[in-house]
Amino acid sequence: MYLILSALTICSYAIAPHVLTQGPFTETKETFQFTQLLDHSDPANTQTWQQRYHVYSQYFNPTKGGVILYICGEWNCQGVGDNSLSFQLAKDLGAIVIALEHRFYGQSQPFGADSWSLENLSYLNVHQALDDLAYFILQMKRLKLHNIDSTLPWYAIGGSYPGALSAWFRYKYPHLTVGNLASSGVINTILDYWQFDDQIRKSTSKSGEQCPLYLQLLNGYVDKKLKNFNTKQAFKESYNCEKMTDNEFRWFWADTIVQMIQSGQRTRFCQTLESLPSIEAMAEYIKEIALDQGDSYKQYGAYYLRDETVDQNSVIRQWYFQCCSELAYLQTPPQNKESLRSYELTLDWWRVWCNDAYSQGEVIWPDVRATEAYFGGLNLNVDHLIMTNGGEDPWQTASLTKATKANSKVITYLIDCDDCAHCVDLGAPSAKEPAVLTSTRQAIKNTFKQWHDQFWSKTMVE
Ligand SMILES: *[C@@H]1O[C@H](CO)[C@@H](O)[C@H](O)[C@H]1NC(C)=O
């Protein structure tokens, strides 16, 4: 068998397309509920809900340490992975680590069992999420919970969408943290995101010109299967996808391949493809990967996304609501005819899909220009922010890989090495890791230490 997903036993992946939550999670933690405001944009609204958070105090120095806020995103937040960068920083700084669950995910459902109705999902957006973080910090300082003195410095860390939150937080609330890390922070909310597949082509071509060529041929293979009216239903059924439209299936197929590259398995994936005798055999291999992911196919089907039943382990209805209503990152095929993704998957198709999943009359579509106008898109310019990206990560084009004059104050690192992909720096170090990954983590630690020392030396003078 060709199964190469054994790496999944060390990293558990949530099922949203670009999410990884890196475990295992065995560090000693305590779990609490925070009384959070529902609507930060309406001071007259005093409604509250319970937001879950995990606290790790084993490295905490309450007099000269700090607080690391780990921003959880579009997943059921289990906390922070063992030996991950957040803990290494906590040891260096004497910090307490707090992982805060994102509203509408996991156990943090503002309306309980009614949370996922369209009406109630309107409270799920970037500004409410950033304001949750701000209010959380302010209350922790005010109430001195967990022995956190109001004078202690706060730092925030996030990866992927929470990476964007971490970067945007420096813009909206620069006074509340001393410095943040945004790993694979997707601050550029691209509507027509063709650059994503273009990066898949570039990343896979590191394995030689054959690999991206095979992906293209495999795309053609699927298109052909779906065009044969007699066999297409059986074909979809063999993937459990009989309830899905042809285009949803095409997206599912492309994303199965994407997952391999994004999670840093490009070398083995391309090697396996090349070892197989035919396109049919390669298609079988991809089918195995797809079937091995259980019911993750459901995230591509509007039929499934319409289900409003709250389930703390399911993230797809909320995540694609965020994409369709605000964040976009809608992946389309590049125009260069070398796509691994079907040319049917246009922005027009996305519009139909979003409305199929979420519309009850009113049209749903993300206003990416509003987000860009507010935060500046790739021109975000804030100080005390590190942005990191993996060199093979398809998402890097939605992030800042190299600071320009427009964002002279942002510190950027492109971690360019084999199989270095999404949020690569956040995980636990391994003995065999590339030197540039080790040195980047060290540079991040040095910068945090510098911020920390500066903070405390200023405090001493006053
Ligand atoms: C939204 O949640 C509230 C509070 O639980 C509930 O009363 C209301 O019916 C919900 N709205 C919908 C449309 O489900």
Short mmCIF file of C-alpha atoms in Angstrom, two decimals, residues 89-439:
data_model
loop_
_atom_site.label_atom_id
_atom_site.label_comp_id
_atom_site.label_asym_id
_atom_site.label_seq_id
_atom_site.Cartn_x
_atom_site.Cartn_y
_atom_site.Cartn_z
CA LEU A 89 9.58 31.06 24.41
CA ALA A 90 7.79 30.63 27.72
CA LYS A 91 10.91 29.05 29.21
CA ASP A 92 13.08 31.87 27.91
CA LEU A 93 10.81 34.63 29.19
CA GLY A 94 9.39 33.07 32.34
CA ALA A 95 5.98 33.35 30.75
CA ILE A 96 2.62 31.87 31.52
CA VAL A 97 1.02 30.49 28.35
CA ILE A 98 -2.67 30.98 27.69
CA ALA A 99 -4.44 29.39 24.72
CA LEU A 100 -7.74 31.09 23.99
CA GLU A 101 -10.36 29.38 21.88
CA HIS A 102 -11.91 31.34 18.99
CA ARG A 103 -15.58 32.25 19.14
CA PHE A 104 -17.87 29.74 17.40
CA TYR A 105 -15.29 26.92 17.52
CA GLY A 106 -14.95 23.97 19.87
CA GLN A 107 -16.71 24.64 23.15
CA SER A 108 -16.79 28.40 22.69
CA GLN A 109 -20.26 28.70 21.17
CA PRO A 110 -21.83 32.10 21.98
CA PHE A 111 -25.41 30.87 21.47
CA GLY A 112 -25.01 27.27 22.59
CA ALA A 113 -26.92 24.88 20.36
CA ASP A 114 -28.32 27.83 18.34
CA SER A 115 -24.88 29.21 17.47
CA TRP A 116 -24.70 28.04 13.88
CA SER A 117 -27.86 29.61 12.54
CA LEU A 118 -27.08 32.19 9.85
CA GLU A 119 -28.52 34.92 11.99
CA ASN A 120 -26.27 34.05 14.92
CA LEU A 121 -23.17 33.46 12.79
CA SER A 122 -23.24 37.17 12.01
CA TYR A 123 -21.24 37.59 15.23
CA LEU A 124 -18.41 35.57 13.70
CA ASN A 125 -15.96 37.97 12.10
CA VAL A 126 -12.42 39.30 12.37
CA HIS A 127 -13.23 42.42 14.36
CA GLN A 128 -15.27 40.60 16.98
CA ALA A 129 -12.43 38.04 17.25
CA LEU A 130 -9.76 40.72 17.70
CA ASP A 131 -11.94 42.53 20.22
CA ASP A 132 -12.35 39.24 22.11
CA LEU A 133 -8.57 39.09 22.46
CA ALA A 134 -8.38 42.70 23.63
CA TYR A 135 -11.17 42.36 26.17
CA PHE A 136 -9.65 39.12 27.42
CA ILE A 137 -6.28 40.79 28.06
CA LEU A 138 -7.85 43.83 29.70
CA GLN A 139 -9.97 41.68 32.03
CA MET A 140 -7.03 39.46 32.97
CA LYS A 141 -5.06 42.57 33.91
CA ARG A 142 -7.98 44.12 35.76
CA LEU A 143 -8.90 41.02 37.72
CA LYS A 144 -5.31 39.80 38.20
CA LEU A 145 -6.46 36.27 37.41
CA HIS A 146 -3.96 33.41 37.49
CA ASN A 147 -1.54 35.60 39.39
CA ILE A 148 -1.03 37.83 36.35
CA ASP A 149 -0.06 41.26 37.58
CA SER A 150 -1.42 44.17 35.52
CA THR A 151 2.10 45.37 34.77
CA LEU A 152 3.28 42.18 33.04
CA PRO A 153 4.09 42.30 29.31
CA TRP A 154 1.84 40.32 26.93
CA TYR A 155 2.90 38.64 23.70
CA ALA A 156 0.67 36.97 21.10
CA ILE A 157 1.39 34.03 18.83
CA GLY A 158 -0.75 32.60 16.07
CA GLY A 159 -0.42 30.46 12.97
CA SER A 160 -2.38 30.56 9.70
CA TYR A 161 -5.66 32.51 10.13
CA PRO A 162 -4.77 33.17 13.80
CA GLY A 163 -1.40 34.29 12.41
CA ALA A 164 -3.29 37.01 10.58
CA LEU A 165 -5.14 37.82 13.80
CA SER A 166 -1.81 38.07 15.60
CA ALA A 167 -0.51 40.53 12.97
CA TRP A 168 -3.73 42.53 12.81
CA PHE A 169 -3.82 42.74 16.60
CA ARG A 170 -0.59 44.74 16.50
CA TYR A 171 -2.41 47.22 14.27
CA LYS A 172 -5.68 47.49 16.17
CA TYR A 173 -4.34 47.15 19.72
CA PRO A 174 -0.61 48.01 19.68
CA HIS A 175 -0.70 48.99 23.36
CA LEU A 176 -1.91 45.60 24.56
CA THR A 177 1.05 43.45 23.51
CA VAL A 178 4.77 44.05 23.52
CA GLY A 179 5.45 41.89 20.46
CA ASN A 180 3.72 39.27 18.32
CA LEU A 181 4.58 36.35 16.08
CA ALA A 182 2.48 35.65 12.98
CA SER A 183 3.39 32.31 11.44
CA SER A 184 1.95 31.84 7.94
CA GLY A 185 -0.24 34.83 8.79
CA VAL A 186 -2.64 35.20 5.89
CA ILE A 187 -3.08 38.98 6.09
CA ASN A 188 -3.85 39.36 2.40
CA THR A 189 -7.49 38.38 2.02
CA ILE A 190 -7.29 37.57 -1.70
CA LEU A 191 -10.61 37.10 -3.47
CA ASP A 192 -9.44 35.36 -6.66
CA TYR A 193 -6.64 33.33 -5.17
CA TRP A 194 -4.94 31.75 -8.22
CA GLN A 195 -1.47 32.28 -6.74
CA PHE A 196 -2.15 29.39 -4.38
CA ASP A 197 -1.97 26.72 -7.08
CA ASP A 198 0.85 28.52 -8.78
CA GLN A 199 2.85 28.02 -5.59
CA ILE A 200 1.87 24.34 -5.49
CA ARG A 201 3.40 24.06 -8.97
CA LYS A 202 6.58 25.84 -7.85
CA SER A 203 6.86 23.78 -4.67
CA THR A 204 6.32 20.42 -6.37
CA SER A 205 8.76 21.30 -9.15
CA LYS A 206 11.47 21.15 -6.48
CA SER A 207 11.04 17.40 -6.89
CA GLY A 208 11.68 17.76 -10.63
CA GLU A 209 9.51 18.77 -13.56
CA GLN A 210 7.62 15.45 -13.50
CA CYS A 211 5.74 16.04 -10.27
CA PRO A 212 3.74 19.14 -11.30
CA LEU A 213 3.19 17.54 -14.70
CA TYR A 214 1.63 14.47 -13.07
CA LEU A 215 -0.66 16.70 -11.03
CA GLN A 216 -1.82 18.32 -14.23
CA LEU A 217 -2.44 14.93 -15.84
CA LEU A 218 -4.29 13.75 -12.75
CA ASN A 219 -6.51 16.79 -12.99
CA GLY A 220 -7.29 15.84 -16.59
CA TYR A 221 -8.00 12.27 -15.49
CA VAL A 222 -10.64 13.44 -13.00
CA ASP A 223 -12.23 15.84 -15.47
CA LYS A 224 -12.55 12.98 -17.94
CA LYS A 225 -14.14 10.70 -15.35
CA LEU A 226 -16.67 13.36 -14.47
CA LYS A 227 -17.53 14.04 -18.10
CA ASN A 228 -18.49 10.43 -18.70
CA PHE A 229 -22.14 10.46 -17.82
CA ASN A 230 -22.36 6.68 -17.47
CA THR A 231 -19.61 6.25 -14.93
CA LYS A 232 -19.38 9.49 -13.03
CA GLN A 233 -21.88 8.64 -10.30
CA ALA A 234 -20.09 5.38 -9.49
CA PHE A 235 -16.81 7.26 -9.56
CA LYS A 236 -18.03 9.82 -7.02
CA GLU A 237 -19.62 7.10 -4.91
CA SER A 238 -16.31 5.32 -4.60
CA TYR A 239 -15.14 8.42 -2.68
CA ASN A 240 -18.39 8.64 -0.66
CA CYS A 241 -19.07 11.84 -2.56
CA GLU A 242 -22.38 10.97 -4.18
CA LYS A 243 -24.11 13.93 -2.54
CA MET A 244 -21.62 16.36 -3.99
CA THR A 245 -21.69 18.27 -7.24
CA ASP A 246 -19.01 17.61 -9.85
CA ASN A 247 -17.27 20.85 -9.02
CA GLU A 248 -17.31 20.15 -5.31
CA PHE A 249 -15.68 16.85 -6.10
CA ARG A 250 -13.06 18.61 -8.24
CA TRP A 251 -12.23 20.90 -5.36
CA PHE A 252 -12.04 17.97 -2.93
CA TRP A 253 -9.65 16.21 -5.30
CA ALA A 254 -7.36 19.24 -5.66
CA ASP A 255 -7.38 19.89 -1.94
CA THR A 256 -6.37 16.31 -1.14
CA ILE A 257 -3.17 16.96 -3.08
CA VAL A 258 -2.81 20.42 -1.56
CA GLN A 259 -2.87 18.96 1.95
CA MET A 260 0.23 16.90 1.22
CA ILE A 261 2.26 19.92 0.13
CA GLN A 262 0.90 22.23 2.78
CA SER A 263 1.71 19.84 5.60
CA GLY A 264 5.32 19.48 4.48
CA GLN A 265 5.17 16.08 2.78
CA ARG A 266 6.09 17.18 -0.73
CA THR A 267 9.22 15.04 -1.04
CA ARG A 268 7.57 11.74 -0.19
CA PHE A 269 4.39 12.58 -2.09
CA CYS A 270 6.20 13.39 -5.32
CA GLN A 271 8.53 10.40 -4.91
CA THR A 272 5.56 8.07 -4.53
CA LEU A 273 3.85 9.50 -7.62
CA GLU A 274 7.00 8.99 -9.63
CA SER A 275 7.34 5.40 -8.45
CA LEU A 276 3.93 4.47 -9.84
CA PRO A 277 3.51 3.02 -13.34
CA SER A 278 0.47 4.93 -14.60
CA ILE A 279 -1.83 7.87 -14.04
CA GLU A 280 -4.49 5.35 -12.94
CA ALA A 281 -2.17 4.01 -10.25
CA MET A 282 -1.40 7.55 -9.11
CA ALA A 283 -5.11 8.29 -8.95
CA GLU A 284 -5.55 5.22 -6.75
CA TYR A 285 -2.84 6.52 -4.44
CA ILE A 286 -4.59 9.90 -4.12
CA LYS A 287 -7.84 8.10 -3.50
CA GLU A 288 -6.25 6.27 -0.59
CA ILE A 289 -5.10 9.54 0.91
CA ALA A 290 -8.59 10.97 0.46
CA LEU A 291 -10.37 7.98 1.99
CA ASP A 292 -7.91 7.89 4.85
CA GLN A 293 -9.15 11.32 5.93
CA GLY A 294 -12.49 9.90 6.98
CA ASP A 295 -15.38 12.23 6.35
CA SER A 296 -13.27 15.27 5.54
CA TYR A 297 -14.89 15.27 2.06
CA LYS A 298 -17.92 16.82 3.72
CA GLN A 299 -16.23 20.17 4.01
CA TYR A 300 -16.45 20.58 0.24
CA GLY A 301 -20.16 19.87 -0.04
CA ALA A 302 -22.65 22.71 0.40
CA TYR A 303 -25.18 20.00 1.23
CA TYR A 304 -23.24 19.24 4.43
CA LEU A 305 -22.38 22.82 5.25
CA ARG A 306 -26.01 23.81 5.49
CA ASP A 307 -26.36 21.65 8.60
CA GLU A 308 -26.79 23.97 11.62
CA THR A 309 -26.32 21.28 14.26
CA VAL A 310 -23.54 22.42 16.58
CA ASP A 311 -20.74 19.88 17.01
CA GLN A 312 -17.62 20.94 18.91
CA ASN A 313 -15.39 18.82 16.67
CA SER A 314 -16.72 20.22 13.43
CA VAL A 315 -15.33 23.45 12.06
CA ILE A 316 -16.37 23.51 8.45
CA ARG A 317 -19.63 25.41 8.63
CA GLN A 318 -18.03 28.21 10.62
CA TRP A 319 -14.77 28.33 8.67
CA TYR A 320 -16.31 28.54 5.22
CA PHE A 321 -18.80 31.04 6.55
CA GLN A 322 -15.79 33.20 7.42
CA CYS A 323 -14.35 32.68 3.93
CA CYS A 324 -17.60 33.33 2.10
CA SER A 325 -18.56 36.36 4.21
CA GLU A 326 -15.23 38.04 4.91
CA LEU A 327 -11.88 36.35 4.36
CA ALA A 328 -12.22 34.80 0.88
CA TYR A 329 -8.90 33.07 -0.09
CA LEU A 330 -11.07 31.45 -2.79
CA GLN A 331 -8.76 29.18 -4.72
CA THR A 332 -9.04 29.29 -8.48
CA PRO A 333 -6.90 27.75 -11.24
CA PRO A 334 -4.07 29.90 -12.59
CA GLN A 335 -4.37 30.89 -16.24
CA ASN A 336 -1.12 29.26 -17.30
CA LYS A 337 -2.76 25.95 -18.30
CA GLU A 338 -0.59 24.06 -15.86
CA SER A 339 -3.11 23.77 -13.10
CA LEU A 340 -3.68 20.89 -10.76
CA ARG A 341 -7.17 22.32 -10.27
CA SER A 342 -10.00 22.08 -12.75
CA TYR A 343 -10.70 25.15 -14.87
CA GLU A 344 -14.32 24.79 -13.85
CA LEU A 345 -13.47 26.14 -10.38
CA THR A 346 -13.84 29.80 -11.24
CA LEU A 347 -14.83 32.71 -9.04
CA ASP A 348 -18.31 32.44 -10.54
CA TRP A 349 -18.49 28.89 -9.30
CA TRP A 350 -17.37 30.01 -5.83
CA ARG A 351 -20.15 32.58 -5.78
CA VAL A 352 -22.71 29.87 -6.48
CA TRP A 353 -21.11 27.58 -3.89
CA CYS A 354 -21.04 30.17 -1.10
CA ASN A 355 -24.67 31.02 -1.69
CA ASP A 356 -25.64 27.39 -1.97
CA ALA A 357 -24.12 26.77 1.47
CA TYR A 358 -25.07 29.96 3.31
CA SER A 359 -27.67 32.07 1.60
CA GLN A 360 -31.23 32.30 2.81
CA GLY A 361 -32.21 35.00 0.38
CA GLU A 362 -29.53 37.58 0.94
CA VAL A 363 -26.44 37.18 -1.21
CA ILE A 364 -23.30 36.27 0.69
CA TRP A 365 -19.94 37.37 -0.68
CA PRO A 366 -16.74 38.59 1.02
CA ASP A 367 -15.92 42.30 0.95
CA VAL A 368 -12.17 41.83 0.91
CA ARG A 369 -11.59 45.48 0.10
CA ALA A 370 -13.00 46.55 3.45
CA THR A 371 -10.53 44.30 5.27
CA GLU A 372 -7.67 45.51 3.12
CA ALA A 373 -8.63 49.15 3.57
CA TYR A 374 -8.64 48.74 7.34
CA PHE A 375 -5.45 46.73 7.90
CA GLY A 376 -3.55 47.55 4.72
CA GLY A 377 -3.36 44.09 3.20
CA LEU A 378 0.26 43.32 2.39
CA ASN A 379 1.11 46.92 3.32
CA LEU A 380 0.34 46.31 6.97
CA ASN A 381 2.94 48.30 8.82
CA VAL A 382 3.34 47.75 12.52
CA ASP A 383 6.31 47.41 14.80
CA HIS A 384 7.19 44.55 17.12
CA LEU A 385 5.82 41.95 14.72
CA ILE A 386 7.60 38.92 13.27
CA MET A 387 6.09 37.25 10.23
CA THR A 388 7.33 33.82 9.20
CA ASN A 389 6.49 31.63 6.21
CA GLY A 390 7.52 28.21 4.95
CA GLY A 391 9.11 28.26 1.49
CA GLU A 392 6.88 25.48 0.14
CA ASP A 393 3.67 26.70 1.72
CA PRO A 394 0.99 27.48 -0.89
CA TRP A 395 -0.43 30.09 1.51
CA GLN A 396 2.72 32.24 1.55
CA THR A 397 1.35 34.47 -1.24
CA ALA A 398 -1.40 35.58 1.15
CA SER A 399 1.23 36.45 3.72
CA LEU A 400 4.19 38.80 3.89
CA THR A 401 7.35 36.91 2.98
CA LYS A 402 9.60 39.92 2.58
CA ALA A 403 9.08 43.31 4.16
CA THR A 404 9.22 46.27 1.77
CA LYS A 405 9.44 50.03 2.31
CA ALA A 406 5.71 49.95 3.01
CA ASN A 407 6.24 47.73 6.02
CA SER A 408 9.72 48.62 7.08
CA LYS A 409 8.99 47.82 10.71
CA VAL A 410 7.86 44.22 10.21
CA ILE A 411 10.50 41.51 10.65
CA THR A 412 10.09 38.74 8.07
CA TYR A 413 11.62 35.29 7.64
CA LEU A 414 11.05 33.01 4.67
CA ILE A 415 12.00 29.54 5.87
CA ASP A 416 13.10 28.10 2.57
CA CYS A 417 13.96 24.42 2.88
CA ASP A 418 12.73 20.99 1.79
CA ASP A 419 9.26 20.18 3.11
CA CYS A 420 9.08 23.47 5.02
CA ALA A 421 5.48 24.48 4.68
CA HIS A 422 2.52 25.79 6.68
CA CYS A 423 3.36 27.08 10.19
CA VAL A 424 6.58 25.07 10.09
CA ASP A 425 8.27 27.14 12.81
CA LEU A 426 5.53 26.72 15.41
CA GLY A 427 6.00 22.99 15.90
CA ALA A 428 8.41 21.03 18.05
CA PRO A 429 11.99 20.92 16.75
CA SER A 430 13.32 17.62 15.45
CA ALA A 431 16.87 16.33 15.32
CA LYS A 432 16.91 16.12 11.54
CA GLU A 433 15.39 19.49 10.77
CA PRO A 434 16.97 21.87 8.23
CA ALA A 435 19.47 24.39 9.60
CA VAL A 436 17.47 27.40 8.37
CA LEU A 437 14.48 26.27 10.40
CA THR A 438 16.58 25.97 13.56
CA SER A 439 18.23 29.33 12.98
#
